[in-house]
Coordinates of C-alpha atoms in Angstrom, one line a residue:
M1 CA 0.0 0.0 0.0
T2 CA 1.5 3.4 -1.0
I3 CA 1.8 6.3 1.3
K4 CA -0.8 8.2 -0.7
K5 CA -3.3 5.5 -0.2
V6 CA -2.5 5.4 3.6
L7 CA -3.1 9.2 3.8
T8 CA -6.3 8.8 1.8
L9 CA -7.6 6.2 4.2
R10 CA -6.6 8.2 7.2
H11 CA -8.7 11.2 6.0
S12 CA -11.6 9.0 4.6
L13 CA -15.1 9.8 5.8
L14 CA -15.9 6.1 5.5
V15 CA -13.1 5.1 7.8
R16 CA -14.1 7.7 10.3
Y17 CA -17.7 6.5 10.4
L18 CA -16.6 2.8 10.7
L19 CA -14.5 3.9 13.7
I20 CA -17.7 5.4 15.2
I21 CA -19.6 2.1 14.6
L22 CA -16.7 0.1 16.0
F23 CA -16.6 2.3 19.1
A24 CA -20.3 1.8 19.6
V25 CA -20.1 -2.0 19.2
L26 CA -17.1 -2.4 21.5
F27 CA -17.9 0.1 24.1
I28 CA -20.8 -1.7 25.7
P29 CA -19.0 -5.0 26.4
I30 CA -16.0 -3.1 27.8
I31 CA -17.8 -0.5 29.9
F32 CA -20.1 -3.0 31.6
P33 CA -17.3 -5.2 33.1
L34 CA -15.5 -2.0 34.2
S35 CA -18.6 -0.8 35.9
I36 CA -18.9 -4.1 37.8
V37 CA -15.3 -3.7 38.9
V38 CA -16.1 -0.2 40.2
W39 CA -19.1 -1.5 42.1
Y40 CA -17.0 -4.2 43.7
S41 CA -14.4 -1.7 44.7
F42 CA -17.1 0.5 46.2
D43 CA -18.6 -2.4 48.2
E44 CA -15.2 -3.9 49.2
A45 CA -15.5 -2.6 52.7
D46 CA -19.0 -4.1 53.1
V47 CA -17.9 -7.4 51.7
N48 CA -15.0 -7.7 54.1
Q49 CA -17.1 -6.6 57.1
L50 CA -20.0 -8.9 56.2
N51 CA -17.9 -12.0 55.8
G52 CA -19.2 -14.6 58.3
E53 CA -15.9 -15.3 60.1
D54 CA -14.7 -11.7 60.0
L55 CA -18.1 -10.4 61.1
E56 CA -18.1 -12.8 64.2
K57 CA -14.5 -11.8 65.0
W58 CA -15.4 -8.1 64.7
W59 CA -18.5 -8.6 67.0
H60 CA -16.4 -10.2 69.7
Q61 CA -13.9 -7.4 69.6
E62 CA -16.5 -4.8 69.9
A63 CA -18.2 -6.7 72.8
G64 CA -14.8 -6.7 74.7
K65 CA -14.7 -2.9 74.4
L66 CA -18.0 -2.4 76.2
T67 CA -16.8 -3.6 79.6
S68 CA -16.0 -0.2 81.1
L69 CA -19.2 1.5 79.8
D70 CA -22.4 1.9 81.8
E71 CA -25.8 0.7 80.7
E72 CA -26.8 3.8 78.7
E73 CA -23.5 4.0 76.9
V74 CA -23.8 0.3 75.9
K75 CA -27.3 0.9 74.5
K76 CA -26.0 3.9 72.6
K77 CA -23.1 1.9 71.2
L78 CA -25.4 -1.0 70.1
T79 CA -27.7 1.5 68.4
E80 CA -24.6 2.8 66.4
F81 CA -23.7 -0.8 65.4
Q82 CA -27.3 -1.3 64.0
K83 CA -27.4 2.0 62.1
K84 CA -24.2 1.0 60.3
Y85 CA -26.1 -2.0 58.9
H86 CA -29.7 -0.9 58.5
A87 CA -31.0 -4.5 57.8
S88 CA -29.4 -5.8 61.1
T89 CA -30.9 -6.4 64.6
V90 CA -29.1 -6.1 67.9
F91 CA -30.3 -6.9 71.4
W92 CA -28.8 -7.3 74.9
V93 CA -29.7 -9.9 77.6
D94 CA -28.3 -9.7 81.1
D95 CA -27.0 -12.6 83.2
N96 CA -30.5 -13.1 84.7
G97 CA -32.1 -13.6 81.4
T98 CA -33.8 -10.3 81.2
L99 CA -34.0 -8.5 77.8
L100 CA -32.4 -5.1 78.6
F101 CA -32.2 -3.6 75.1
A102 CA -33.3 -4.4 71.5
Y103 CA -33.0 -2.3 68.4
P104 CA -34.9 -1.7 66.2
E105 CA -38.1 -2.7 68.1
P106 CA -40.1 -4.8 68.2
V107 CA -37.8 -7.9 68.2
A108 CA -39.1 -11.4 68.1
V109 CA -37.2 -12.6 71.1
P110 CA -38.4 -13.4 74.7
K111 CA -38.5 -10.7 77.3
R112 CA -37.3 -13.3 79.8
W113 CA -34.7 -15.9 78.9
T114 CA -34.2 -19.3 80.5
S115 CA -31.4 -21.7 79.9
S116 CA -33.6 -23.8 77.6
D117 CA -34.5 -20.6 75.7
I118 CA -30.8 -19.8 75.2
V119 CA -30.0 -23.3 74.0
E120 CA -33.0 -23.4 71.6
F121 CA -32.0 -19.9 70.2
M122 CA -28.4 -21.0 69.6
K123 CA -29.6 -24.2 67.8
K124 CA -31.9 -22.3 65.5
S125 CA -29.3 -19.6 64.8
Y126 CA -26.5 -22.0 63.7
D127 CA -26.1 -21.9 59.9
S128 CA -29.5 -20.3 59.5
D129 CA -30.9 -17.1 58.2
P130 CA -30.4 -14.5 59.5
F131 CA -26.8 -14.8 60.2
T132 CA -26.4 -14.6 64.0
T133 CA -23.3 -14.0 66.2
V134 CA -23.3 -13.9 70.0
A135 CA -20.7 -12.5 72.4
F136 CA -20.5 -12.0 76.1
L137 CA -20.4 -8.3 77.1
G138 CA -16.8 -7.7 78.1
E139 CA -16.2 -11.4 77.6
K140 CA -17.7 -12.0 81.1
K141 CA -20.8 -14.1 81.7
E142 CA -22.1 -12.0 84.6
N143 CA -22.5 -9.0 82.1
G144 CA -24.9 -10.9 79.9
F145 CA -24.6 -11.4 76.2
I146 CA -25.2 -9.2 73.1
T147 CA -26.4 -10.5 69.8
F148 CA -26.0 -9.2 66.2
Q149 CA -28.3 -10.6 63.4
I150 CA -28.4 -9.7 59.7
P151 CA -30.1 -11.4 56.8
R152 CA -27.7 -13.5 54.7
S153 CA -29.0 -11.8 51.6
E154 CA -27.2 -8.7 52.7
M155 CA -24.0 -10.6 52.9
D156 CA -24.3 -11.9 49.4
H157 CA -22.3 -9.5 47.2
T158 CA -22.0 -11.7 44.2
R159 CA -22.1 -10.4 40.6
E160 CA -25.7 -11.5 40.3
K161 CA -26.7 -9.4 43.4
L162 CA -24.8 -6.4 42.1
V163 CA -26.5 -6.7 38.7
D164 CA -29.9 -7.1 40.3
R165 CA -29.3 -4.2 42.7
Y166 CA -27.9 -1.9 40.0
S167 CA -29.9 -3.1 37.1
Y168 CA -31.3 0.4 36.5
L169 CA -27.7 1.6 36.1
F170 CA -27.1 -1.1 33.5
Y171 CA -30.1 0.0 31.4
G172 CA -29.3 3.6 32.0
I173 CA -25.7 3.1 30.8
N174 CA -27.0 1.3 27.6
I175 CA -29.5 4.0 26.9
G176 CA -26.9 6.6 27.5
L177 CA -24.5 4.9 25.2
F178 CA -27.2 4.7 22.5
F179 CA -27.9 8.4 22.7
I180 CA -24.1 9.2 22.7
F181 CA -23.8 7.1 19.5
V182 CA -26.8 8.9 17.9
F183 CA -25.4 12.3 19.0
I184 CA -21.9 11.5 17.6
S185 CA -23.5 10.2 14.3
W186 CA -25.6 13.4 14.1
L187 CA -22.5 15.6 14.6
F188 CA -20.7 13.6 11.9
F189 CA -23.4 13.8 9.3
S190 CA -24.4 17.4 10.2
H191 CA -20.8 18.4 9.5
I192 CA -20.9 16.6 6.1
R193 CA -24.3 18.3 5.3
K194 CA -22.9 21.8 6.1
R195 CA -19.9 21.2 3.8
L196 CA -22.2 19.9 1.0
L197 CA -24.5 22.9 1.4
R198 CA -21.5 25.2 1.3
L199 CA -20.3 23.5 -1.9
G200 CA -23.9 23.7 -3.4
L201 CA -24.0 27.5 -2.6
A202 CA -20.6 28.0 -4.2
M203 CA -21.9 26.2 -7.4
E204 CA -25.0 28.5 -7.5
K205 CA -23.2 31.7 -6.8
E206 CA -22.0 33.4 -10.0
G207 CA -18.7 35.2 -10.0
I208 CA -16.9 37.0 -12.8
A209 CA -18.3 36.2 -16.3
G210 CA -20.9 34.0 -14.7
I211 CA -18.3 31.5 -13.4
P212 CA -18.5 30.4 -9.8
D213 CA -15.6 31.3 -7.5
K214 CA -13.2 28.7 -6.1
I215 CA -14.0 27.2 -2.7
M216 CA -11.5 26.8 0.1
I217 CA -10.5 23.2 0.8
K218 CA -10.2 22.5 4.5
K219 CA -10.0 18.7 4.6
Q220 CA -8.5 16.0 2.3
D221 CA -11.4 13.6 2.5
E222 CA -14.0 12.6 -0.1
I223 CA -15.8 16.0 0.1
G224 CA -12.4 17.6 0.0
Q225 CA -11.6 15.7 -3.2
L226 CA -15.0 16.8 -4.6
E227 CA -14.2 20.5 -3.7
Q228 CA -10.8 20.0 -5.4
S229 CA -12.5 18.7 -8.6
F230 CA -14.9 21.7 -8.4
N231 CA -12.0 24.1 -8.2
G232 CA -10.4 22.4 -11.2
M233 CA -13.6 22.7 -13.1
V234 CA -13.8 26.4 -12.2
E235 CA -10.3 26.9 -13.3
R236 CA -10.9 25.2 -16.7
L237 CA -14.1 27.2 -17.2
G238 CA -12.1 30.4 -16.5
E239 CA -9.5 29.4 -19.0
S240 CA -12.2 28.5 -21.5
Q241 CA -14.0 31.8 -21.0
K242 CA -10.8 33.7 -21.3
Q243 CA -10.0 31.9 -24.6
K244 CA -13.5 32.5 -25.8
D245 CA -13.3 36.2 -25.0
E246 CA -10.0 36.4 -26.8
E247 CA -11.5 34.7 -29.9
E248 CA -14.5 36.9 -29.8
E249 CA -12.4 40.0 -29.6
L250 CA -10.3 38.7 -32.5
R251 CA -13.4 38.0 -34.5
K252 CA -14.8 41.5 -33.8
Q253 CA -11.6 43.1 -34.7
L254 CA -11.4 41.0 -37.9
M255 CA -15.0 41.9 -38.8
A256 CA -14.2 45.6 -38.2
N257 CA -11.1 45.5 -40.3
L258 CA -12.8 43.5 -43.0
S259 CA -15.7 46.0 -43.2
H260 CA -13.2 48.9 -43.4
D261 CA -11.1 47.2 -46.1
L262 CA -14.2 46.3 -48.2
R263 CA -15.4 49.9 -48.3
T264 CA -12.4 51.1 -50.4
P265 CA -13.0 48.8 -53.4
L266 CA -16.7 49.4 -53.2
T267 CA -16.1 53.2 -53.4
T268 CA -13.9 52.6 -56.4
L269 CA -16.5 50.4 -58.1
R270 CA -19.2 53.0 -57.4
G271 CA -17.0 55.7 -59.1
H272 CA -16.5 53.6 -62.2
L273 CA -20.2 52.8 -62.2
Y274 CA -21.0 56.5 -62.2
T275 CA -18.6 57.0 -65.1
L276 CA -20.3 54.2 -67.1
K277 CA -23.7 55.8 -66.6
K278 CA -22.5 58.8 -68.8
E279 CA -21.6 56.5 -71.6
K280 CA -24.0 55.3 -74.3
L281 CA -25.0 51.8 -73.6
T282 CA -27.5 49.3 -75.1
D283 CA -30.6 48.4 -73.2
K284 CA -29.0 45.2 -72.0
G285 CA -26.0 47.2 -70.8
E286 CA -28.3 49.6 -69.0
K287 CA -30.0 46.7 -67.2
S288 CA -26.7 45.2 -66.3
L289 CA -25.6 48.6 -65.0
Q290 CA -28.7 48.9 -62.8
L291 CA -28.2 45.4 -61.4
M292 CA -24.6 46.3 -60.6
D293 CA -25.7 49.5 -58.8
Y294 CA -28.3 47.6 -56.8
K295 CA -25.8 44.9 -55.8
I296 CA -23.1 47.4 -54.8
T297 CA -25.7 49.3 -52.7
F298 CA -26.8 46.0 -51.1
L299 CA -23.2 45.0 -50.4
S300 CA -22.5 48.4 -48.9
Q301 CA -25.5 48.1 -46.6
L302 CA -24.4 44.6 -45.6
I303 CA -20.9 45.9 -44.7
D304 CA -22.4 48.8 -42.8
N305 CA -24.7 46.4 -40.9
L306 CA -21.7 44.1 -40.2
L307 CA -19.7 46.9 -38.8
S308 CA -22.6 48.2 -36.7
Y309 CA -23.3 44.7 -35.4
T310 CA -19.7 44.3 -34.4
L311 CA -19.7 47.6 -32.5
L312 CA -23.0 46.8 -30.8
T313 CA -21.8 43.4 -29.5
A314 CA -18.6 45.0 -28.3
G315 CA -20.5 47.8 -26.5
K316 CA -18.7 50.5 -28.6
Y317 CA -21.6 51.8 -30.6
P318 CA -22.2 55.4 -29.3
Y319 CA -25.5 55.8 -27.4
H320 CA -26.9 59.2 -26.3
P321 CA -30.4 58.8 -25.0
Q322 CA -32.8 61.8 -24.7
K323 CA -36.5 62.5 -24.6
V324 CA -38.0 62.0 -28.1
D325 CA -41.5 62.6 -29.4
I326 CA -41.8 59.2 -30.9
I327 CA -44.8 60.0 -33.2
R328 CA -43.1 63.1 -34.7
S329 CA -39.8 61.3 -35.2
V330 CA -41.5 58.3 -37.0
R331 CA -43.5 60.8 -39.1
V332 CA -40.3 62.5 -40.3
M333 CA -38.7 59.1 -41.1
A334 CA -41.8 58.0 -43.0
A335 CA -41.7 61.2 -45.0
S336 CA -38.0 60.6 -45.9
W337 CA -38.8 57.1 -47.2
Y338 CA -42.0 58.1 -48.9
P339 CA -40.4 58.7 -52.3
T340 CA -38.6 55.4 -52.2
F341 CA -41.8 53.5 -51.5
E342 CA -43.7 55.5 -54.0
K343 CA -41.0 54.8 -56.7
K344 CA -41.3 51.0 -55.9
G345 CA -45.1 51.3 -56.4
F346 CA -46.1 50.7 -52.8
A347 CA -49.5 51.7 -51.4
I348 CA -48.6 53.7 -48.4
E349 CA -50.8 54.3 -45.3
I350 CA -49.5 56.5 -42.5
E351 CA -51.7 56.8 -39.4
L352 CA -49.7 59.0 -37.1
P353 CA -52.1 61.7 -35.6
E354 CA -50.5 65.2 -35.4
D355 CA -52.4 66.1 -32.3
Q356 CA -51.0 63.0 -30.4
H357 CA -47.7 63.1 -28.6
F358 CA -45.8 60.4 -26.8
E359 CA -42.2 60.5 -25.5
W360 CA -39.7 57.7 -25.1
S361 CA -36.2 58.1 -23.7
L362 CA -33.9 56.8 -26.5
D363 CA -31.1 57.8 -29.0
P364 CA -32.7 59.5 -32.1
S365 CA -30.0 58.1 -34.3
W366 CA -30.6 54.6 -33.1
L367 CA -34.3 54.9 -33.7
E368 CA -33.5 56.1 -37.2
R369 CA -31.2 53.1 -37.8
V370 CA -33.9 50.7 -36.6
L371 CA -36.6 52.2 -38.9
D372 CA -34.1 52.2 -41.8
N373 CA -33.4 48.5 -41.4
L374 CA -37.2 47.7 -41.0
F375 CA -38.1 49.7 -44.1
Q376 CA -35.2 48.2 -46.1
N377 CA -36.4 44.7 -45.2
I378 CA -39.9 45.5 -46.4
I379 CA -38.6 46.8 -49.8
R380 CA -36.4 43.7 -50.2
H381 CA -38.7 40.9 -48.9
A382 CA -42.3 42.4 -49.2
D383 CA -42.0 44.0 -52.6
S384 CA -44.5 41.6 -54.0
G385 CA -47.2 42.9 -51.7
K386 CA -46.6 46.6 -52.7
Y387 CA -48.1 47.7 -49.3
I388 CA -46.9 49.4 -46.1
R389 CA -48.8 50.7 -43.2
I390 CA -47.3 52.8 -40.3
K391 CA -49.6 53.6 -37.5
S392 CA -49.7 54.3 -33.7
A393 CA -51.9 52.7 -31.1
T394 CA -52.5 53.2 -27.4
T395 CA -53.5 50.3 -25.2
E396 CA -53.6 49.6 -21.5
K397 CA -49.9 48.6 -21.7
G398 CA -49.0 52.0 -23.3
F399 CA -48.0 53.3 -26.7
Q400 CA -47.4 51.0 -29.6
L401 CA -45.8 51.7 -33.0
I402 CA -47.0 49.2 -35.7
I403 CA -45.5 48.6 -39.1
E404 CA -47.4 46.2 -41.5
D405 CA -46.8 44.8 -45.0
R406 CA -48.5 42.3 -47.3
G407 CA -45.4 40.3 -48.4
P408 CA -45.0 36.6 -48.3
G409 CA -43.7 36.5 -44.8
I410 CA -40.2 36.6 -43.3
E411 CA -39.8 32.8 -43.4
T412 CA -40.2 32.8 -47.2
A413 CA -37.0 32.3 -49.2
S414 CA -35.9 35.4 -51.2
D415 CA -33.0 36.2 -53.5
S416 CA -32.4 39.3 -51.4
K417 CA -32.4 37.4 -48.1
G418 CA -29.1 37.7 -46.2
A419 CA -27.8 36.3 -42.9
G420 CA -30.3 38.4 -40.8
I421 CA -27.7 40.8 -39.5
G422 CA -30.1 43.8 -40.1
M423 CA -32.8 42.3 -37.9
A424 CA -30.1 41.3 -35.3
I425 CA -29.1 44.9 -35.2
V426 CA -32.7 46.0 -34.7
T427 CA -33.1 43.6 -31.9
L428 CA -29.9 44.6 -30.1
M429 CA -30.7 48.3 -30.5
L430 CA -34.3 48.0 -29.2
Q431 CA -33.1 46.0 -26.2
E432 CA -30.5 48.6 -25.3
M433 CA -33.2 51.3 -25.6
N434 CA -35.5 49.2 -23.3
L435 CA -38.0 48.5 -26.2
K436 CA -39.5 45.2 -27.4
L437 CA -40.2 44.1 -30.9
N438 CA -43.0 41.6 -31.5
V439 CA -43.2 40.1 -35.1
Q440 CA -46.2 38.3 -36.4
S441 CA -45.7 36.8 -39.9
T442 CA -47.9 34.8 -42.2
D443 CA -47.9 34.1 -45.9
R444 CA -50.3 37.1 -46.2
G445 CA -48.1 39.7 -44.5
T446 CA -46.0 40.7 -41.5
R447 CA -47.0 42.8 -38.6
M448 CA -44.2 44.4 -36.4
T449 CA -45.1 46.0 -33.1
I450 CA -42.6 48.1 -31.1
T451 CA -43.5 48.7 -27.4
A452 CA -41.8 50.0 -24.3
A453 CA -40.3 47.1 -22.2
G454 CA -40.7 49.1 -19.0
D455 CA -42.4 52.3 -17.6
M456 CA -40.4 54.7 -19.8
G457 CA -43.1 56.6 -21.7
K458 CA -45.8 59.2 -20.9

């Protein structure tokens, strides 16, 4: 087994919990015998004093010490002996056979003792229960005798008696050990739960560029390895995001440079095209010249859109918002495009009341660019319908600007259909100006509605 595996096992959560289980399994058979030993040690004095031979010897020694005491002092001393062993009985009979003292009362012994009574008492007391020991007071017959009796059950300090006497402790210890095991297990899993929740929160919390931050690794166990893997994932995501940002920046720079480089040859072509228009050409040449002019204009618009899209996505397109009378601005734009639509043979309906005013906070040049792109799309893709309608409407949600055509729909294939950069620019600009564009398109026409995304108008 390698050192790495040994270190891994040492920090393993599984090994730790197995140790807790092993502790719980082994602790009960170990602690119970230890408790028995402790109980025996506590009762050692009682065992020694309640041994039959030792108890008889002790009683004779104590009886010899009572010679010099008067009657009251002897009674007091006998009371002390009895209180030391609560289950015992003591009594004193003088040399005339009279019961002088007994404790605790009543005692099942005669008040007057004869020789036959004494002999009968001694016969019954020999090897019987209770254990009985008799000694002459001061070891002299003329002082009478004192007797000490105690049930033999009180002298039985075997393991069975201890278990029986302290059975509640046995069950109490077992229950206590069970709750200790439950508490330790709860602490173990509670700590694991806190660490998993911390890891979960770290996964949900977004840092720079939407990537979670790394988490501090405190332990080298299974969760620590998971945290280490999480940190590795975060690091790889950061590197991937950095590479993606660099590639995106390179792409935007390339598109900007490409758009700039394409403008120069287009300008040259447009100059030569203007020169050719002054020359005498056949009808076929005139048509080819018009097609070339249309394609150059279309390509120029695409390059312009490409450059604008690059600037927008890079956040470098200048934006200067101000309060704008939206109806008046749209009316001006519609008037500037009116000749173009009229030249194309479009039926034009403009419903923008002059007495109605509604202000939005936006950049006028951005609004102009949005409308230019929408009108260009209608000319390119809805030319077959020869219809455009521009109107305003007021609903419970606020002011709406509506542009309709009767073309074949935006999903229909067209020779003039590009990559959709123009509409992408419209969407980005409207979002930046806190506006929404809703497009409803069928094979009978398209309806585009521009509304405020928030409470920005009045």
